[in-house]
Coordinates of C-alpha atoms in Angstrom, one line a residue:
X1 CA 0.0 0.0 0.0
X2 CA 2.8 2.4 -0.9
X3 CA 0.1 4.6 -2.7
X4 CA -1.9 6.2 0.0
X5 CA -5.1 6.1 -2.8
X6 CA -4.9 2.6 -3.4
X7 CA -7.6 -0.2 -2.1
X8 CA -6.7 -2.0 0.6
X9 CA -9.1 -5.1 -0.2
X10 CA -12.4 -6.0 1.4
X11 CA -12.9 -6.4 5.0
X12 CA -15.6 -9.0 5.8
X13 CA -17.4 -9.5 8.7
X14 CA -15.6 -13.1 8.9
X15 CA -12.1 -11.5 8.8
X16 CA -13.3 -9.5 12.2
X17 CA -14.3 -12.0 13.7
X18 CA -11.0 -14.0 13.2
X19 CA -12.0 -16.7 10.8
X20 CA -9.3 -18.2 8.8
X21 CA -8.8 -17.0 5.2
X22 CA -8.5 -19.9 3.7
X23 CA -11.9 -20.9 5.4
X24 CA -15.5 -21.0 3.1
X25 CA -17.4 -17.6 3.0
X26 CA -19.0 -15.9 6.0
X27 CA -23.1 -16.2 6.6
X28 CA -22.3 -12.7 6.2
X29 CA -21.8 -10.7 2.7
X30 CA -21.7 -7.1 3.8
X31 CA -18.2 -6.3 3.5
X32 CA -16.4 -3.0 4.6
X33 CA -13.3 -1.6 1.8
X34 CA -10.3 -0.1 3.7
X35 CA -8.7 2.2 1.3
X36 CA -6.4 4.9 2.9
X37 CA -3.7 4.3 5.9
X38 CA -6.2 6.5 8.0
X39 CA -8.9 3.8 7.8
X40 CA -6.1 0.8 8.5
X41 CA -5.1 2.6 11.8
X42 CA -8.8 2.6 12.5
X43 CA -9.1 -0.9 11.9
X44 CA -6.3 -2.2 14.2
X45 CA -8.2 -1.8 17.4
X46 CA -11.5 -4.4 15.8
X47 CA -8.6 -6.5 14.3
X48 CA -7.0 -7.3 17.8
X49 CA -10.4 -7.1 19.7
X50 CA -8.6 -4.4 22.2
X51 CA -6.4 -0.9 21.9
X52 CA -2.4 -1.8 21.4
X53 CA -0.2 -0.2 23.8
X54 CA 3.5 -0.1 23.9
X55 CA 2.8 -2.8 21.0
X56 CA 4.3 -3.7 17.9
X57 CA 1.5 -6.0 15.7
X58 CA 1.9 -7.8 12.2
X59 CA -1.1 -8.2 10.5
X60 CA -1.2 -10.7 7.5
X61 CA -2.9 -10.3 4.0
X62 CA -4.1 -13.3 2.1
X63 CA -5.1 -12.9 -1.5
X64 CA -8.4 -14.1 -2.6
X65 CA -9.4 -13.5 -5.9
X66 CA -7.2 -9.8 -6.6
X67 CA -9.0 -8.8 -2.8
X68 CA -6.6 -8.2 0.2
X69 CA -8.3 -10.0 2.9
X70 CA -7.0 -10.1 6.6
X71 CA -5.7 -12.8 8.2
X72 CA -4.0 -13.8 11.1
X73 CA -2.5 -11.3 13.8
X74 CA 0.8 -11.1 16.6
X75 CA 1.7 -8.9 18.2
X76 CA 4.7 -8.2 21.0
X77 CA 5.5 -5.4 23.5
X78 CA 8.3 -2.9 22.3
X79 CA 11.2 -4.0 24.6
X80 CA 12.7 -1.0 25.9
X81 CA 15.7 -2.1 25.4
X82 CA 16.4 -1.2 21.4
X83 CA 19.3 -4.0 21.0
X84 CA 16.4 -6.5 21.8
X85 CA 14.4 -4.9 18.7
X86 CA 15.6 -7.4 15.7
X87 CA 15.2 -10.4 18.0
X88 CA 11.8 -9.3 18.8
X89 CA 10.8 -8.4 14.8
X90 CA 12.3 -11.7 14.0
X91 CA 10.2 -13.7 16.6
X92 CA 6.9 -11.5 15.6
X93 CA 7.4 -11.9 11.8
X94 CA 8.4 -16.0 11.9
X95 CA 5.6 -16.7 14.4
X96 CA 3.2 -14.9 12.4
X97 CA 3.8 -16.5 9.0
X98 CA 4.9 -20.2 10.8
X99 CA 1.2 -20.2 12.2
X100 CA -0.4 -19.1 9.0
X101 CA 1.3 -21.9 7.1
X102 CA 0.5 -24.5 9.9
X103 CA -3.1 -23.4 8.9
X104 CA -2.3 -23.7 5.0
X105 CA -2.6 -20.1 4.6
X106 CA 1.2 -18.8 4.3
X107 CA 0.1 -14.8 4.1
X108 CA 0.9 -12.7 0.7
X109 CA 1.6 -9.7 2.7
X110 CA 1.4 -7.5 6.2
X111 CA 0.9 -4.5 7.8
X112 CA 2.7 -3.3 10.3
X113 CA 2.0 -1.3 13.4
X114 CA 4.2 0.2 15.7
X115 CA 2.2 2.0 18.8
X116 CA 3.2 3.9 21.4
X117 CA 2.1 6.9 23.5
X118 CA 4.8 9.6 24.5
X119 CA 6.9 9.9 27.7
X120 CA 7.2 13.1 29.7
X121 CA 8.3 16.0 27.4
X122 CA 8.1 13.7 24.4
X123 CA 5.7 14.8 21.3
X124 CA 3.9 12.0 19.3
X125 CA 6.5 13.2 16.4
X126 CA 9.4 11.7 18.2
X127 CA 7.8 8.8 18.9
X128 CA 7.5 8.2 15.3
X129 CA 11.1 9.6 14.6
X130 CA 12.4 6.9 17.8
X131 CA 10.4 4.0 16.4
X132 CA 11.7 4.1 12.4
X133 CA 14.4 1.6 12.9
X134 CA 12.0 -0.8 14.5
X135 CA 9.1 -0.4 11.8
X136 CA 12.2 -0.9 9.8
X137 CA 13.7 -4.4 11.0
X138 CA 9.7 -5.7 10.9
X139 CA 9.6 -4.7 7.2
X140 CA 13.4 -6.4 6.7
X141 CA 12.4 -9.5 8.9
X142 CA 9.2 -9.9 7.0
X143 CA 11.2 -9.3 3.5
X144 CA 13.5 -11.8 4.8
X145 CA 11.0 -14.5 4.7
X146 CA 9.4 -13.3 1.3
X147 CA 6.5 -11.5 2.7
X148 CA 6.7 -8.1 2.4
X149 CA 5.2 -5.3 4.4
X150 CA 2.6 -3.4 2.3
X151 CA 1.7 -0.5 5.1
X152 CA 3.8 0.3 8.4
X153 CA 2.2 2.9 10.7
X154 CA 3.3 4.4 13.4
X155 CA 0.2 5.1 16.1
X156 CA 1.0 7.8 18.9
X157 CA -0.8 10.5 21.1
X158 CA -4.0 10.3 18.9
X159 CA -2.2 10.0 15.3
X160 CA -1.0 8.4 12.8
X161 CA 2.3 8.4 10.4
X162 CA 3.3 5.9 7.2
X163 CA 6.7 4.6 6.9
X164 CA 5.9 3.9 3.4
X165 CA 4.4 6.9 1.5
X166 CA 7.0 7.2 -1.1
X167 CA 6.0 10.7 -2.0
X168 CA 7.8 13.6 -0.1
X169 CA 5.6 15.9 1.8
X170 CA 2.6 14.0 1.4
X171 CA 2.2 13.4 4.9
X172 CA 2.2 16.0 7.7
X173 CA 5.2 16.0 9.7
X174 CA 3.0 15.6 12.7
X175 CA 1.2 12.9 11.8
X176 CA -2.9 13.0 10.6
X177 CA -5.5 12.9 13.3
X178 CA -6.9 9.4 14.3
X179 CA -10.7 10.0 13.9
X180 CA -13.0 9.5 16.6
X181 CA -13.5 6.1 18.1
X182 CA -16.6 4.2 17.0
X183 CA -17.6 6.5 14.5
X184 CA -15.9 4.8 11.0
X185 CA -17.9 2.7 8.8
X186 CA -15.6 -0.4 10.1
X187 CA -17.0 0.6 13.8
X188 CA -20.4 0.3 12.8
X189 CA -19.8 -3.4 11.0
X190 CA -17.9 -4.3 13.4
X191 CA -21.2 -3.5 16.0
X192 CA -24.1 -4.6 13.8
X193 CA -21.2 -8.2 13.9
X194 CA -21.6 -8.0 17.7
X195 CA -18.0 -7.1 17.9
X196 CA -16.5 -5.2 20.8
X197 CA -13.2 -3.6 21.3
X198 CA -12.4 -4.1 25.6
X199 CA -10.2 -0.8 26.0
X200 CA -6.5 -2.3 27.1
X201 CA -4.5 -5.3 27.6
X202 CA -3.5 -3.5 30.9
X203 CA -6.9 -3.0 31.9
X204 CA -7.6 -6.7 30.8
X205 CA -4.8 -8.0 33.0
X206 CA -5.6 -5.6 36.1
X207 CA -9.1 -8.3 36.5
X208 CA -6.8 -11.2 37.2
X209 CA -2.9 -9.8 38.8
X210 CA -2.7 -9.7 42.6
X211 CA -4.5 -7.3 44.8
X212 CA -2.0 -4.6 46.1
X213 CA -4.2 -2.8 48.7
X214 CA -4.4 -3.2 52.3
X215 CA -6.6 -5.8 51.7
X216 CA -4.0 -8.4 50.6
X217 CA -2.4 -8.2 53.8
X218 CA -5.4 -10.1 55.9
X219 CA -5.7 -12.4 52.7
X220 CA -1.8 -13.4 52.9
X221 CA -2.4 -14.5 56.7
X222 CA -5.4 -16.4 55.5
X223 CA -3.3 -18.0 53.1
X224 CA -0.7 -18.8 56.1
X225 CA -3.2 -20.5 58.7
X226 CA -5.0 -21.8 55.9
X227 CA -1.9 -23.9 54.8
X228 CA -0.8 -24.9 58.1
X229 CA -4.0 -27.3 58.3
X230 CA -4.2 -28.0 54.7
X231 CA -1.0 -28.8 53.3
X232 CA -0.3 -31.8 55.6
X233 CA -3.4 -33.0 54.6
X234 CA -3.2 -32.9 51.0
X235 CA 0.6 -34.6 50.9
X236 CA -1.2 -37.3 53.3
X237 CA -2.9 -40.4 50.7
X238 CA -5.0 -40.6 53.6
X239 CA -6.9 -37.4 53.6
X240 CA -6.3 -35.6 50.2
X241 CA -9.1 -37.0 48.9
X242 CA -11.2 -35.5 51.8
X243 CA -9.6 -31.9 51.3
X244 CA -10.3 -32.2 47.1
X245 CA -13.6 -33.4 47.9
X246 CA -14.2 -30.2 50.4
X247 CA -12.6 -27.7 47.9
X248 CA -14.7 -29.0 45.2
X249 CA -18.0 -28.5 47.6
X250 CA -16.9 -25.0 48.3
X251 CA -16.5 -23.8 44.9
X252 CA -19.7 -25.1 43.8
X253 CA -21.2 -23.2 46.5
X254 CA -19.5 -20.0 46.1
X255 CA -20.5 -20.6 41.9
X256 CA -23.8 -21.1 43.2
X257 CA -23.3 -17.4 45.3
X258 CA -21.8 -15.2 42.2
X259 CA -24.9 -16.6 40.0
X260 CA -27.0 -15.4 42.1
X261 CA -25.9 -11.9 42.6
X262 CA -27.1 -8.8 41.6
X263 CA -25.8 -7.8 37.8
X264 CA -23.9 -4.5 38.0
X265 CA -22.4 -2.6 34.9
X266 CA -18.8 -2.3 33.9
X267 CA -15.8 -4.5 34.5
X268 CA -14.3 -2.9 37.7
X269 CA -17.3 -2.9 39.8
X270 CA -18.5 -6.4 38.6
X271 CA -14.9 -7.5 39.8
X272 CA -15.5 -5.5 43.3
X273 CA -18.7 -7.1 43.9
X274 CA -17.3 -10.7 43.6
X275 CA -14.8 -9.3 45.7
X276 CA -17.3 -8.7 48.5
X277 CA -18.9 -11.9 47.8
X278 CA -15.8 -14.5 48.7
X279 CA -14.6 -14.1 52.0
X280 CA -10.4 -13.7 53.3
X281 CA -10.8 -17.7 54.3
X282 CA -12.9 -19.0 51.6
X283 CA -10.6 -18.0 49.4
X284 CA -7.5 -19.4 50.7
X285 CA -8.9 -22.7 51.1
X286 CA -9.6 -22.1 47.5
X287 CA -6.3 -21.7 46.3
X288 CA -4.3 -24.1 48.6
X289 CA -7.2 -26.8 47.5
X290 CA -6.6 -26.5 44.0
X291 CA -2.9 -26.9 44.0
X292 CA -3.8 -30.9 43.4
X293 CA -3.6 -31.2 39.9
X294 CA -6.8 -33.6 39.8
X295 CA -8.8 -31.8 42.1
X296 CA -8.2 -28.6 39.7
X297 CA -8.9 -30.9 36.2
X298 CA -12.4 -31.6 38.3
X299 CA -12.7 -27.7 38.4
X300 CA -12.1 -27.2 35.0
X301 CA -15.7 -29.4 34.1
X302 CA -17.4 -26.3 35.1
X303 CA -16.8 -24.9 31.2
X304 CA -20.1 -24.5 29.5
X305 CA -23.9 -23.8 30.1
X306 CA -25.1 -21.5 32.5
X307 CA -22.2 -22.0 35.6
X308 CA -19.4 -21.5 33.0
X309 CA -19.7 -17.3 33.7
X310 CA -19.9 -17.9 37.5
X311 CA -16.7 -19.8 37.4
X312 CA -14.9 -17.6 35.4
X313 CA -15.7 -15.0 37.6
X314 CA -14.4 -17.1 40.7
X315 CA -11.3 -18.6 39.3
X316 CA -10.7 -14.8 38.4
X317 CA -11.2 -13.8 42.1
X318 CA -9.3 -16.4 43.7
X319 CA -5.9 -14.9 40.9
X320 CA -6.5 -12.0 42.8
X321 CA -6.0 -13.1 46.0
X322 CA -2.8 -15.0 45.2
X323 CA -1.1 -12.4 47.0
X324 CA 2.8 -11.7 48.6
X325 CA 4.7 -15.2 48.4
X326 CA 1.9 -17.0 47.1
X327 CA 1.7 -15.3 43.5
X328 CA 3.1 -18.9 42.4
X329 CA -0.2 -20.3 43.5
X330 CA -1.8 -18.0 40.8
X331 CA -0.9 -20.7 38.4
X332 CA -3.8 -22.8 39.2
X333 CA -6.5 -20.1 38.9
X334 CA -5.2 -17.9 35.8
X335 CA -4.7 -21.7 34.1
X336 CA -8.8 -22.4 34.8
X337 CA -9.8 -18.8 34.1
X338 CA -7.9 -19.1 30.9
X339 CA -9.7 -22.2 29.5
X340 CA -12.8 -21.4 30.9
X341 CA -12.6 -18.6 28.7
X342 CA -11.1 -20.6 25.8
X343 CA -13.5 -22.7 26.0
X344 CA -16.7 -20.2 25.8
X345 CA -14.9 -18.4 22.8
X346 CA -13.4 -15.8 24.4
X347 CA -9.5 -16.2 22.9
X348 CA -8.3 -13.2 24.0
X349 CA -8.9 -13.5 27.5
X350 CA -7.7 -17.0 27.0
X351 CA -4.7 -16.4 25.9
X352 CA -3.9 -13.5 28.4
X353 CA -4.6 -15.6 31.0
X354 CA -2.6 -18.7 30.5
X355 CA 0.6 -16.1 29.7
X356 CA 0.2 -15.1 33.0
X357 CA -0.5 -18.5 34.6
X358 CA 3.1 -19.4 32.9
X359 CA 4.4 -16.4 33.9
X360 CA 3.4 -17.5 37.9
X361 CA 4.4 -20.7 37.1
X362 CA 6.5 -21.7 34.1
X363 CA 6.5 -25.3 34.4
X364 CA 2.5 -25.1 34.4
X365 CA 2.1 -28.0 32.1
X366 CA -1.9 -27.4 31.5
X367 CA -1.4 -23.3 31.1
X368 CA 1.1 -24.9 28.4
X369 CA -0.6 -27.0 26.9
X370 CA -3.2 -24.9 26.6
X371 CA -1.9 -21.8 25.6
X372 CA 0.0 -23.7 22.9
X373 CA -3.7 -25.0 21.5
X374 CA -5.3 -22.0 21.9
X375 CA -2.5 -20.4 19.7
X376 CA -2.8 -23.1 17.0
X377 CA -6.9 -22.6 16.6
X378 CA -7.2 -26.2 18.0
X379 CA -10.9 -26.7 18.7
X380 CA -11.7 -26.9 22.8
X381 CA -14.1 -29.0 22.1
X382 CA -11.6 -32.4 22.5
X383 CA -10.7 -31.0 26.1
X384 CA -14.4 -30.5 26.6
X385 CA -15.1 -34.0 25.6
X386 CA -12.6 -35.4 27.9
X387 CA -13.6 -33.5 30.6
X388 CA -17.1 -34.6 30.4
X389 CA -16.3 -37.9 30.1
X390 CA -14.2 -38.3 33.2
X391 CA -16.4 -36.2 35.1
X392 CA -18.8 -39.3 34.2
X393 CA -16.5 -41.5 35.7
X394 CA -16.3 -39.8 39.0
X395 CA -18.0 -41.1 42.3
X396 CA -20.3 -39.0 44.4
X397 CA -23.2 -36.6 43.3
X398 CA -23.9 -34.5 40.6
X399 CA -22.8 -31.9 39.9
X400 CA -19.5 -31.6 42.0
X401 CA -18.0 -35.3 42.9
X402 CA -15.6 -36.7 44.9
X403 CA -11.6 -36.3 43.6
X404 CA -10.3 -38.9 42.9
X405 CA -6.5 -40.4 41.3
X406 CA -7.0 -40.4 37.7
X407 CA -4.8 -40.7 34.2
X408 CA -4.0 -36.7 33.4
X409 CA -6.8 -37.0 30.6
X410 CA -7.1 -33.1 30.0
X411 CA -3.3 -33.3 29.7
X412 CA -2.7 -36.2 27.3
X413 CA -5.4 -35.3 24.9
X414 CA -4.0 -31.7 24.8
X415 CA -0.6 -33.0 24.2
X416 CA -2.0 -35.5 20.9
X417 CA -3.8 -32.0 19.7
X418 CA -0.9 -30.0 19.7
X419 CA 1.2 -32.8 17.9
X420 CA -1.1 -33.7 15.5
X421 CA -3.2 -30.2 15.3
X422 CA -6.7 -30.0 13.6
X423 CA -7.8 -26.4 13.0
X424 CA -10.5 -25.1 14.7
X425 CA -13.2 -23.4 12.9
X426 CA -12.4 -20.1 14.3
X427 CA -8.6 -18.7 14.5
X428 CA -7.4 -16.5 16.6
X429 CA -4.9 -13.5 16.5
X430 CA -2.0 -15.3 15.8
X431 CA 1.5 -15.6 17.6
X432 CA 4.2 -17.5 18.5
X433 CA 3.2 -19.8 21.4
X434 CA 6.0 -20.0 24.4
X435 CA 9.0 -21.4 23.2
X436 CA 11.4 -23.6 25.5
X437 CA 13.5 -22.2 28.1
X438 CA 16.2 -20.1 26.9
X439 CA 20.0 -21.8 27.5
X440 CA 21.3 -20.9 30.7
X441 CA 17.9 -19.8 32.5
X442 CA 17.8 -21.2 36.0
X443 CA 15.0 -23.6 36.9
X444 CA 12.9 -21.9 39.2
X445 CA 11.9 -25.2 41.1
X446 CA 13.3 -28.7 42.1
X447 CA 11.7 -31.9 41.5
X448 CA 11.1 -34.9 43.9
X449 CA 12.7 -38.1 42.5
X450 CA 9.2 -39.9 42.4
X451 CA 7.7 -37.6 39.7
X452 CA 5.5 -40.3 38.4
X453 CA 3.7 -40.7 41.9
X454 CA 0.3 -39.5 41.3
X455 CA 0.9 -36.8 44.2
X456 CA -0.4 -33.2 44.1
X457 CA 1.3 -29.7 43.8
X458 CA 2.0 -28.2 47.3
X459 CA 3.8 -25.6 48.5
X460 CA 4.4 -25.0 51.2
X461 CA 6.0 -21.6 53.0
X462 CA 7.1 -23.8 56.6
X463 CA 9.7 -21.2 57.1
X464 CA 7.2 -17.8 57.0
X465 CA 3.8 -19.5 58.9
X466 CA 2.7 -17.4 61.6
X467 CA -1.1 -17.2 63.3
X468 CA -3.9 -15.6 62.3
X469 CA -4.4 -12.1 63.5
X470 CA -0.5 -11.7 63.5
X471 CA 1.4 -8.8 61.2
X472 CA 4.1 -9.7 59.0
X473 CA 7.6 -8.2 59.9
X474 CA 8.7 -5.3 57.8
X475 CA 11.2 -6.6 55.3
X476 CA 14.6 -5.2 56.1
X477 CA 17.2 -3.8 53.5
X478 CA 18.6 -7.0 53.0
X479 CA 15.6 -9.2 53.5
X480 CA 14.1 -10.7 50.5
X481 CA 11.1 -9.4 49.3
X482 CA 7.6 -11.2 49.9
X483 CA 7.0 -13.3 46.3
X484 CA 10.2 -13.5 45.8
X485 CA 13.0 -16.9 47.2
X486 CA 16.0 -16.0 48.2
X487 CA 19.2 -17.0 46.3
X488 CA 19.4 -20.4 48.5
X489 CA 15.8 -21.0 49.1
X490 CA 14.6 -24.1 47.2
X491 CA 11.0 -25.2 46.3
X492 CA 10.6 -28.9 45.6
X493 CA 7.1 -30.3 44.2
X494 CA 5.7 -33.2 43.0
X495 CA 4.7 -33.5 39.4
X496 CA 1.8 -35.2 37.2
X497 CA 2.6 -38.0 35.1
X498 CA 4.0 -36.6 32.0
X499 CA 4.7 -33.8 33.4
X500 CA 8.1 -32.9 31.5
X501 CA 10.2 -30.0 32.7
X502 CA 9.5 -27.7 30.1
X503 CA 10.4 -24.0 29.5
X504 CA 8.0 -20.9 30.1
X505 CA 7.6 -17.3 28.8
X506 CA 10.9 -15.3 29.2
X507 CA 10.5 -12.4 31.5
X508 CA 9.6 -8.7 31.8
X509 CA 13.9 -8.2 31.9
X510 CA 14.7 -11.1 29.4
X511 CA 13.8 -11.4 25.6
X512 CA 10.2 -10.2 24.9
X513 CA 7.4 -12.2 25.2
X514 CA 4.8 -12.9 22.5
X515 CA 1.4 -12.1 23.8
X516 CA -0.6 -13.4 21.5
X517 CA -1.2 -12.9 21.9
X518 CA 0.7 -12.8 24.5

């Protein structure tokens, strides 16, 4: 699109939705012709299904019939650190066109995005100006692989620049005005579609990180009398069973509570009104409970029909409350929220979700798994299947029954997907999924030698329990942290069968992470 005139293609209501190119025709025919850079910078929020920030995204092109149509999308954070830019275009431009061709749609172009808003004292035109040599290695990685970029724009403080208009002073040197949100003609199809752009990723990911007000205080104490009675009895054959069963009983009832509360409108007060509904000790009995690997997979049967929003709203609730030292515990939660989510179509949630369940936990094998099928378009409903069927198989009463030792199910038949992947009807915004641990990166757990023993996850904190009603002591200048081990303090956990030690999503400080996105 190096003529700023040109067509850009048709832009059907499929494409919005994220169907795959190659995929038969749409129910619907209306279709919506992007034709000048202004209207592609428009576009970017209804093609992600939320507003980029800090974000570099690839969008691909297929070619159908002489018409551009959209295709899959990736998209990274801008490391800050500009010697980390190339590695990051490369892993955003391979990932993108590796997962189209796994879908047998290699793309016949991109468009690139580059968005930013300005630091302090920084105009929207040096943003641009700062960002050229990044917009540029995305158009050389893509170029390398024989894809090239048709469009890179540069979004900041409300507008928009090309790095591709070819004619000089054809563009304003501080950028053209983005127009109004929800007022272009893609903003109406992408409403009469049912489509809705949810504001940020950060304001996505604030419903499900850690609570950081005074609050989290009485729920870390929680967590520490809480674990003093149920740790013992979840590593003891004897009475795990008993606690899984009890866990399982609690969650159904506290389902049962959030379905029947009062709707409210809006995200954060929806969020603070299940947050007055579960109580400081509910909820660590909660998170220690589902530590167990089976008594979570019983958890994650609760993923359709009328109690899948009720759970979701839970299992969001209790990754909240995996405060202090136990944000490793957040695993379990973030892992169900994430396919609960999956599972009733919403990917992007999804996808967030499990990122941050591997991010509490990298050796999460189900947030892996997951997020790795969730990536590929893999259709839930083989998981859903599985999970139905061993929920079947259970003892006890419908609809929450007794725990009990099984085969990983969930697991295996996530693991057969992923090897030998079907497409799902739908595709999401494509990206690179996880990729192993990077050389050198330190494990950030041990392993007892009996990994194939059928026992549960549990952590335990034996050297920071204290009663309830007691204060934590003020960390001192060279005290570590709360969430955070010391340099000689050592977790060791039990694993589930096939449970391989495999890698998780570099960090914040390390190489960027693909967010899929991410």
């Amino acid at each position: 699109m190096t003529n700023h005139s040109e067509t850009a293609g048709p832009f059907g209501n499929g494409d919005i939705s994220g169907h795959d190119p190659s995929a038969g025709p749409a129910d619907h025919t209306a279709q919506v012709t992007l034709r000048t850079p202004a209207e592609l910078a428009d576009a970017l929020p209804y093609l992600l299904g939320y507003r980029p920030e800090d974000s570099m995204v690839l969008v691909a092109l297929h070619d159908r019939g002489g018409s551009g149509r959209f295709g899959g999308r990736a998209r990274l954070g801008i490391p800050a650190n500009e010697e980390d830019w190339e590695a990051a275009a490369r892993q955003l431009a391979r990932g993108l066109v590796t997962g189209s061709e796994r879908r047998g749609a290699r793309p016949e172009g991109m468009v690139a995005f580059v968005c930013q808003e300005p630091g302090p004292g920084e105009s929207g035109r040096e943003v641009k100006r700062r960002l050229t040599r990044l917009a540029q290695l995305m158009r050389t990685e893509c170029g390398s692989l024989d894809v090239p970029v048709v469009e890179a724009l540069c979004i900041s403080d409300g507008r928009y620049w090309s790095y591709c208009c070819p004619v000089k002073g054809c563009c304003p040197e501080d950028g053209s005005p983005m127009g109004l949100p929800g007022t272009s003609v893609l903003a109406a199809a992408a409403t009469y579609a049912g489509l809705q752009v949810r504001g940020t990723l950060k304001e996505l990911r604030a419903r499900l990180q850690p609570w950081e007000s005074a609050a989290a205080l009485d729920q870390e104490i929680a967590l520490d009398t809480a674990g003093m009675s149920l740790v013992p009895r979840i590593l003891d054959e004897g009475t795990r069973e008993e606690v899984a069963r009890e866990t399982l009983v609690l969650a159904e009832r506290i389902i049962r509570r959030f379905a029947a509360a009062a709707p409210v409108s809006g995200t954060h007060p929806a969020d603070v009104r299940d947050d007055g509904l579960l109580g400081a000790d509910e909820a660590a009995a909660l998170i220690l409970g589902l530590q167990d690997r089976t008594t979570r997979d019983r958890a994650a049967a609760w993923m359709e029909g009328d109690v899948a929003g009720p759970a979701l709203r839970l299992w969001r609730a209790l990754a909240r409350r995996c405060v202090g030292p136990y944000s490793e515990h957040a695993a379990a939660p973030l892992t169900l929220a994430g396919w609960v989510a999956w599972s009733t179509g919403d990917e992007l949630e999804a996808r967030e979700a499990l990122a941050m369940a591997l991010g509490a936990d990298p050796d999460y094998l189900f947030a892996r798994l997951l997020h790795q099928a969730c990536n590929e378009g893999l259709d839930p409903e083989a998981v859903r299947r599985c999970l139905r069927a061993q929920d079947t198989q259970s003892t006890g009463t419908a609809p929450v029954r007794a725990a009990r030792q099984t085969d990983p199910a969930p697991q295996r038949t996530l693991a057969e997907a992923t090897r030998n992947p079907v497409p799902a009807p739908r595709t999401p915004a494509d990206g690179p999924a996880p990729g192993p641990r990077p050389a050198g990166q330190r494990r950030r757990r041990t392993r007892s030698a009996d990994g194939d023993d059928h026992r549960p996850t549990a952590r335990t904190k034996t050297d920071r329990r204290r009663p309830a009603g007691s204060r934590p002591r003020p960390t001192g200048p060279g005290a570590a942290r709360p969430g955070i081990r010391g340099a000689s303090t050592r977790r060791s956990r039990t694993t589930d069968p096939g449970d391989t030690p495999t890698g998780g999503v570099p960090s914040e400080g390390g190489r960027p992470r693909t967010e899929d996105d991410e």
